[in-house]
Amino acid sequence: MTAQEVRLCGLLLREHFGEVVEKVGRHLIRSGAQNLRTLLHETGISIDLVKKSLCVLVQHGVCVFSSGRKGPGSPTEYRTSCDRILRILRYPRYIYTAKTLYGDTGELIIEELLQRGDMTMSSTVKTVADRLTQNMEEGRSMDYSEVSSAFSKLVETHFLQRCPPMAAAATKNGAASATPATPATPGTPSFPDCYRVPHVTLIGKGKRRLSNEDGEDQRSAKRAKIDSETHGDEGIYWQVNFERFHLHFRDQAIISAVANKLDQTSSEIVRTMLRMSEVTTSPTATCTKPLSANEIFRSLPSSYNIARPILDQYLTLLVDDPMEFVGKAGESGGGMYVVNLHRALANLARATLESVVQERFGSRSARIFRLLLRKRHLEQKQVEDFAMIPAKEAKDMLYTLLSQNLVQLQEIPKTPDYAPSRTFYLYTVNQLPTARMLLQNCYKTVANLIERRLFESKESKRLLEKSQRIEAILASLQASGAEPEQLTEVEEMITAPEKQQLESLRLHINKLDSAENQVDETIFLLESYINSTVTS
Amino acid sequence: MADVKVKKETNLSEPAEVENRIKELCQQFPHGITDQVIQNDMPHLEPQQRAMAINKLLSLGQLDLLRNSSGLLYRMKDIQSTSKMKGSDNQEKLVYQIIEDAGNKGIWSRDIRFKSNLPLTEINKILKSLESKKLIKAVKSVAASKKKVYMLYNLQPDRSVTGGAWYSDQDFESEFVEVLNQQCFKFLQSKAEAARDSKQSPMVQRNSSFATSHEVWKYICELGISKVDLSMDDIETILNTLIYDGKVEMTVIAAKEGTVGSVDGQMKLYRGVNPVIQPTGLVRTPCGLCPVFDDCHDGGEISPSNCIYMTEWLDF
């Protein structure tokens, strides 16, 4: 937990759950596992609020509890990790992916689950059906079965998974529970039944919300509606499987890289290969399972009717490409091919680093950076010769890169005393530490963007409140059937420059939001690369 | 018989005859003769007399003294170079010899001093007189601009001293390099596009988008943008910079000896490529490019709330 990560997590918690939860969460991140009493003592918040915040965090899977260090009798300890909180930044991307894959229904299912943390299947289906019905025309409504089928599809492709079971909820003041605690890290539970859809009896259609509930904010729906019906899946809660989404993003990144580098057909072939190995490859595998060319040929989408020899040629070209996205693993079945996942991630991370240096320092510095990446260690004179840059400028650029820590200096002494005139000084670039450094920079950048956004809204708070009031007045006037003159009079209460200011504020906030998502893409690439090197 | 005897007698008696005999022997063996050879030829000659004759010839500048693994060698000097040194004294000849030995890399004045053990003032005087006689010249080294190396007048300086084709008068020609860079890249890119548009099978497409270094070299020569003749190695260094720019990739294939452009049975092929990813998300925000990124924190002088870069960017 670096300082930047803690800062970012604090901001995210504050935005999504409020200040109290932020305080509790921050404290947990900083101090590791703690029991309730220590938490109370150190944060100084009242016990009710602490309990509620812990509830919220546990509900969303951010915090896990386990029995204390001293054995089963000691008070339970609560622990949270930065990773899970940083996922909050990626929620829009998950929702968008679900939309592209499974349409509006899928999008709403994922959105509901992300908002609530975990829910049973029946309540999800009902809520989503209601929401969809709301947006449909009069007289039509969404059938529960459609939503259920979308839900099942999501579970089949492992995008949703069951929450790990807990036999009895451990009480907060440390009563020992009979069953042992679930794994402490909120990682992927790999218990059986993880992806089994329960048999649920759900018959009905979505209900349209009545018009007098129109003004209700979506967030107020968080208050659980008391439902008197039971549907046979009590106690089975579902949560979003983030790892699966990450695998999907990784595959997408590889496919678009292949499309950029080679051509569309090659990227389709790689997409087919990745799709075929979606469920057979473990998340941390270095490469997918070998696929024979015959299988690939059969599984290609029918719109691409390319002949078999042409497919072989494309595969050979993919294997020969210096980026090494695809490798050949054998000759049986017309050639066995694998997708080199770790290598592809390393290449993508490398391209990211190069692009950062290029945008920040210019294309000649980028040339020096790439040169050092290729040739590992070089003396200053050699750098100048290979890069064909005049000596003075090359020296300047190297020193700038060195001061930003993108390039390191390695000293090789000729004599036991490190006399400068008798030592070799070699410049080098280490990809992994540089990637980590850039990742921290990304976290800081996102935190800056969020802060700026909050600052901008705070600055114009007065204006925003005024516009909200006017909108409310307008709406109520319209509902009670006022005349047009009254409406225009009310509208004119906002002056033109204020309107302009509001407009520009809206633009600013949108821009900052989209920038956060863009930086999140970089964060994802760098994080995947760093994680892949840890496990290998 | 009598003639031979007479000759022998004359050889034995006069030093001039000894010298002539030695000179004839040298001409017989142009690679040089050792003491042993002279002794074999004139067995009755005393070592002292031999040494005197040899010294006389050396001082006259008609013999060259060399050393090889088995001992000393004496070699005939050219008449031409002998005439050049007329009027110079021993020290100048010594310095001249040292400079000649340095070949086309030239030698620094301090090194001349070490090799000849002459004092600095003497060296400078000699160098000046040799330069005025147009026997040696000074060439500025490109590595250290204040250093001057000396070499024989009619020799071409080596590439390491002048820097080769990229340096004109000790200045690195960066615009020239840039222009060449652009031209090579355009050539490779157009070739790749032509290959892509030809819509043939992918293998043929890729192979036709490759260009050998020889083809690129011919193209650049025909373009005629360079005043200096460029060799294939020069073009290869330019193409390497394009690789480091990430615009071009290279493969090496085995080629038959004798095909045009092959070096040691290999040919280098170059191909224009597209970048793998678009500029990454981090650099689309002002923070990614901010020069004061490390100084920025909330509540400080520079903070996200009052960042001027962000203000400009938001109003863009």
Coordinates of N, CA and C in Angstrom, one line a residue, chain B residues 138-244:
Chain B
A138 N 48.0 18.0 -40.1 CA 47.3 17.9 -38.8 C 45.8 17.7 -39.1
V139 N 45.2 16.8 -38.5 CA 43.8 16.5 -38.7 C 43.1 16.6 -37.3
K140 N 42.0 17.4 -37.3 CA 41.3 17.5 -36.0 C 40.4 16.3 -35.8
S141 N 40.5 15.7 -34.6 CA 39.8 14.5 -34.3 C 38.3 14.9 -33.9
V142 N 37.4 14.0 -34.3 CA 36.0 14.4 -34.1 C 35.6 14.0 -32.6
A143 N 36.3 13.1 -32.1 CA 36.0 12.7 -30.7 C 36.3 13.8 -29.7
A144 N 37.5 14.3 -29.7 CA 37.9 15.4 -28.8 C 38.3 16.5 -29.7
S145 N 37.5 17.6 -29.7 CA 37.6 18.6 -30.7 C 38.9 19.4 -30.6
K146 N 39.6 19.4 -29.4 CA 40.8 20.2 -29.3 C 42.0 19.3 -29.7
K147 N 41.8 18.1 -29.8 CA 43.0 17.2 -30.1 C 43.4 17.2 -31.5
K148 N 44.7 17.3 -31.8 CA 45.1 17.2 -33.2 C 45.9 16.0 -33.4
V149 N 45.6 15.3 -34.4 CA 46.5 14.1 -34.7 C 47.3 14.4 -36.0
Y150 N 48.5 13.9 -36.1 CA 49.3 14.1 -37.2 C 49.4 12.9 -38.0
M151 N 49.4 13.0 -39.4 CA 49.6 11.9 -40.2 C 50.3 12.4 -41.5
L152 N 50.7 11.4 -42.3 CA 51.4 11.8 -43.5 C 50.5 12.5 -44.5
Y153 N 51.1 13.4 -45.3 CA 50.3 14.3 -46.0 C 49.4 13.7 -47.0
N154 N 49.8 12.6 -47.6 CA 49.0 12.1 -48.7 C 48.0 11.0 -48.2
L155 N 47.9 10.8 -47.0 CA 47.0 9.7 -46.5 C 45.6 10.3 -46.2
Q156 N 44.6 9.4 -46.5 CA 43.2 9.7 -46.1 C 43.0 9.4 -44.6
P157 N 42.5 10.4 -43.9 CA 42.2 10.1 -42.5 C 41.2 8.9 -42.3
D158 N 41.4 8.2 -41.3 CA 40.6 7.0 -41.1 C 39.2 7.5 -40.6
R159 N 38.2 6.7 -40.8 CA 36.8 7.1 -40.4 C 36.6 7.4 -39.0
S160 N 37.4 6.7 -38.1 CA 37.2 7.0 -36.7 C 37.6 8.4 -36.3
V161 N 38.5 9.0 -37.1 CA 39.0 10.3 -36.8 C 38.0 11.4 -37.3
T162 N 37.6 11.2 -38.6 CA 36.7 12.2 -39.1 C 35.3 11.9 -38.8
G163 N 35.0 10.7 -38.4 CA 33.6 10.4 -38.2 C 32.8 9.9 -39.4
G164 N 33.5 9.8 -40.5 CA 32.8 9.2 -41.6 C 31.8 10.1 -42.3
A165 N 30.8 9.5 -42.9 CA 30.0 10.3 -43.8 C 29.1 11.3 -43.1
W166 N 28.9 11.1 -41.8 CA 27.9 11.9 -41.1 C 28.5 13.2 -40.7
Y167 N 29.8 13.3 -40.7 CA 30.5 14.5 -40.2 C 31.0 15.3 -41.4
S168 N 30.7 16.6 -41.4 CA 31.4 17.4 -42.4 C 32.1 18.5 -41.6
D169 N 33.4 18.6 -41.7 CA 34.2 19.6 -40.9 C 33.9 19.4 -39.4
Q170 N 33.9 18.2 -39.0 CA 33.8 18.0 -37.5 C 32.4 18.4 -36.9
D171 N 31.5 18.6 -37.8 CA 30.1 18.9 -37.3 C 29.2 17.8 -37.6
F172 N 28.5 17.3 -36.7 CA 27.6 16.2 -37.0 C 26.4 16.8 -37.8
E173 N 26.1 16.2 -38.9 CA 25.1 16.7 -39.8 C 23.8 16.1 -39.4
S174 N 23.1 16.7 -38.5 CA 21.8 16.1 -38.0 C 20.7 16.3 -39.0
E175 N 20.7 17.4 -39.8 CA 19.6 17.5 -40.8 C 19.7 16.5 -41.9
F176 N 21.0 16.3 -42.3 CA 21.3 15.3 -43.3 C 20.8 13.9 -42.8
V177 N 21.1 13.6 -41.6 CA 20.6 12.3 -41.1 C 19.1 12.2 -41.0
E178 N 18.5 13.4 -40.6 CA 17.0 13.4 -40.6 C 16.4 13.2 -41.9
V179 N 17.0 13.9 -42.9 CA 16.4 13.7 -44.3 C 16.5 12.3 -44.8
L180 N 17.7 11.7 -44.5 CA 17.9 10.3 -45.0 C 16.9 9.4 -44.3
N181 N 16.7 9.7 -42.9 CA 15.8 8.9 -42.1 C 14.4 8.9 -42.8
Q182 N 13.9 10.2 -43.1 CA 12.6 10.3 -43.6 C 12.4 9.6 -45.0
Q183 N 13.5 9.7 -45.8 CA 13.4 9.2 -47.1 C 13.3 7.6 -47.1
C184 N 14.2 7.1 -46.2 CA 14.2 5.6 -46.1 C 12.8 5.1 -45.6
F185 N 12.3 5.8 -44.6 CA 11.0 5.4 -44.0 C 9.9 5.5 -45.1
K186 N 9.9 6.6 -45.9 CA 8.9 6.7 -46.9 C 9.0 5.6 -47.9
F187 N 10.2 5.3 -48.3 CA 10.4 4.2 -49.2 C 9.8 2.9 -48.7
L188 N 10.2 2.6 -47.5 CA 9.7 1.3 -46.9 C 8.2 1.3 -46.7
Q189 N 7.7 2.4 -46.3 CA 6.2 2.5 -46.0 C 5.5 2.3 -47.3
S190 N 5.9 3.0 -48.4 CA 5.2 2.9 -49.7 C 5.3 1.5 -50.2
K191 N 6.4 0.8 -49.9 CA 6.5 -0.6 -50.4 C 5.5 -1.4 -49.6
A192 N 5.4 -1.2 -48.3 CA 4.5 -2.0 -47.5 C 3.1 -1.7 -47.9
E193 N 2.7 -0.5 -48.2 CA 1.3 -0.2 -48.6 C 1.0 -0.9 -50.0
A194 N 2.0 -0.8 -50.9 CA 1.7 -1.4 -52.2 C 1.5 -2.9 -52.0
A195 N 2.3 -3.5 -51.1 CA 2.1 -4.9 -50.8 C 0.7 -5.2 -50.3
R196 N 0.3 -4.3 -49.3 CA -1.0 -4.5 -48.7 C -2.1 -4.4 -49.7
D197 N -2.0 -3.5 -50.6 CA -3.1 -3.2 -51.6 C -3.1 -4.3 -52.6
S198 N -2.1 -5.1 -52.7 CA -2.1 -6.1 -53.8 C -3.0 -7.2 -53.6
K199 N -3.5 -7.4 -52.4 CA -4.5 -8.4 -52.1 C -4.2 -9.8 -52.5
Q200 N -2.9 -10.1 -52.4 CA -2.6 -11.5 -52.7 C -2.5 -12.3 -51.4
S201 N -2.1 -13.5 -51.4 CA -2.1 -14.3 -50.2 C -1.1 -13.7 -49.2
P202 N -1.4 -13.8 -47.9 CA -0.7 -13.1 -46.9 C 0.9 -13.3 -46.9
M203 N 1.3 -14.5 -47.3 CA 2.7 -14.8 -47.3 C 3.4 -13.9 -48.3
V204 N 2.8 -13.9 -49.5 CA 3.3 -13.1 -50.6 C 3.3 -11.7 -50.3
Q205 N 2.2 -11.3 -49.6 CA 2.1 -9.9 -49.2 C 3.3 -9.5 -48.3
R206 N 3.5 -10.3 -47.4 CA 4.6 -9.9 -46.4 C 5.9 -9.9 -47.1
N207 N 6.2 -10.9 -47.9 CA 7.5 -11.0 -48.5 C 7.7 -9.8 -49.5
S208 N 6.6 -9.4 -50.1 CA 6.9 -8.3 -51.1 C 7.0 -6.9 -50.3
S209 N 6.6 -6.9 -49.0 CA 6.7 -5.6 -48.3 C 8.1 -5.5 -47.8
F210 N 8.9 -6.5 -47.9 CA 10.3 -6.4 -47.4 C 11.2 -5.8 -48.4
A211 N 12.2 -5.0 -48.0 CA 13.2 -4.5 -48.9 C 14.5 -4.8 -48.3
T212 N 15.4 -5.3 -49.2 CA 16.8 -5.5 -48.7 C 17.5 -4.2 -48.5
S213 N 18.6 -4.3 -47.7 CA 19.4 -3.1 -47.5 C 20.0 -2.6 -48.8
H214 N 20.3 -3.6 -49.7 CA 20.8 -3.2 -51.0 C 19.9 -2.3 -51.8
E215 N 18.6 -2.7 -51.7 CA 17.6 -2.0 -52.5 C 17.5 -0.6 -52.0
V216 N 17.4 -0.5 -50.6 CA 17.3 0.9 -50.0 C 18.5 1.7 -50.4
W217 N 19.7 1.1 -50.4 CA 20.9 1.8 -50.7 C 20.8 2.4 -52.2
K218 N 20.4 1.5 -53.1 CA 20.3 1.9 -54.5 C 19.3 3.1 -54.6
Y219 N 18.2 3.0 -53.9 CA 17.2 4.0 -54.0 C 17.7 5.3 -53.5
I220 N 18.4 5.3 -52.4 CA 19.0 6.6 -51.8 C 20.0 7.1 -52.8
C221 N 20.8 6.3 -53.3 CA 21.8 6.8 -54.3 C 21.2 7.4 -55.5
E222 N 20.1 6.8 -56.0 CA 19.4 7.4 -57.1 C 18.8 8.7 -56.8
L223 N 18.3 8.8 -55.6 CA 17.6 10.0 -55.2 C 18.6 11.2 -55.3
G224 N 19.9 10.9 -55.0 CA 20.9 12.0 -55.1 C 20.8 13.1 -54.1
I225 N 20.3 12.8 -52.9 CA 20.2 13.9 -52.0 C 21.5 14.0 -51.2
S226 N 22.4 13.1 -51.4 CA 23.6 13.1 -50.6 C 24.8 13.5 -51.5
K227 N 25.6 14.5 -51.0 CA 26.8 14.9 -51.8 C 27.9 13.9 -51.6
V228 N 27.8 13.2 -50.4 CA 28.9 12.3 -50.2 C 28.5 10.9 -50.6
D229 N 29.3 10.1 -51.1 CA 29.0 8.7 -51.4 C 28.7 7.9 -50.1
L230 N 27.5 7.3 -50.1 CA 27.2 6.5 -48.9 C 27.4 5.0 -49.2
S231 N 28.0 4.3 -48.2 CA 28.1 2.9 -48.4 C 26.9 2.2 -47.8
M232 N 26.8 0.9 -48.1 CA 25.7 0.1 -47.6 C 25.7 0.1 -46.1
D233 N 26.9 0.1 -45.4 CA 26.9 0.2 -44.0 C 26.3 1.4 -43.4
D234 N 26.6 2.6 -44.1 CA 25.9 3.8 -43.7 C 24.4 3.7 -43.7
I235 N 23.9 3.2 -44.8 CA 22.5 3.0 -44.9 C 22.0 2.1 -43.8
E236 N 22.7 1.1 -43.5 CA 22.3 0.2 -42.4 C 22.2 0.9 -41.1
T237 N 23.1 1.8 -40.8 CA 23.0 2.6 -39.6 C 21.8 3.4 -39.6
I238 N 21.5 4.0 -40.7 CA 20.2 4.8 -40.8 C 19.0 4.0 -40.5
L239 N 19.0 2.8 -41.1 CA 17.9 1.9 -41.0 C 17.8 1.4 -39.5
N240 N 18.9 1.3 -38.9 CA 18.9 0.9 -37.4 C 18.2 2.0 -36.6
T241 N 18.5 3.2 -37.0 CA 17.8 4.3 -36.2 C 16.3 4.2 -36.4
L242 N 15.9 3.8 -37.6 CA 14.4 3.7 -37.8 C 13.9 2.6 -37.0
I243 N 14.7 1.5 -36.8 CA 14.2 0.4 -35.9 C 14.0 1.0 -34.5
Y244 N 15.0 1.8 -34.0 CA 14.9 2.3 -32.7 C 13.8 3.3 -32.6

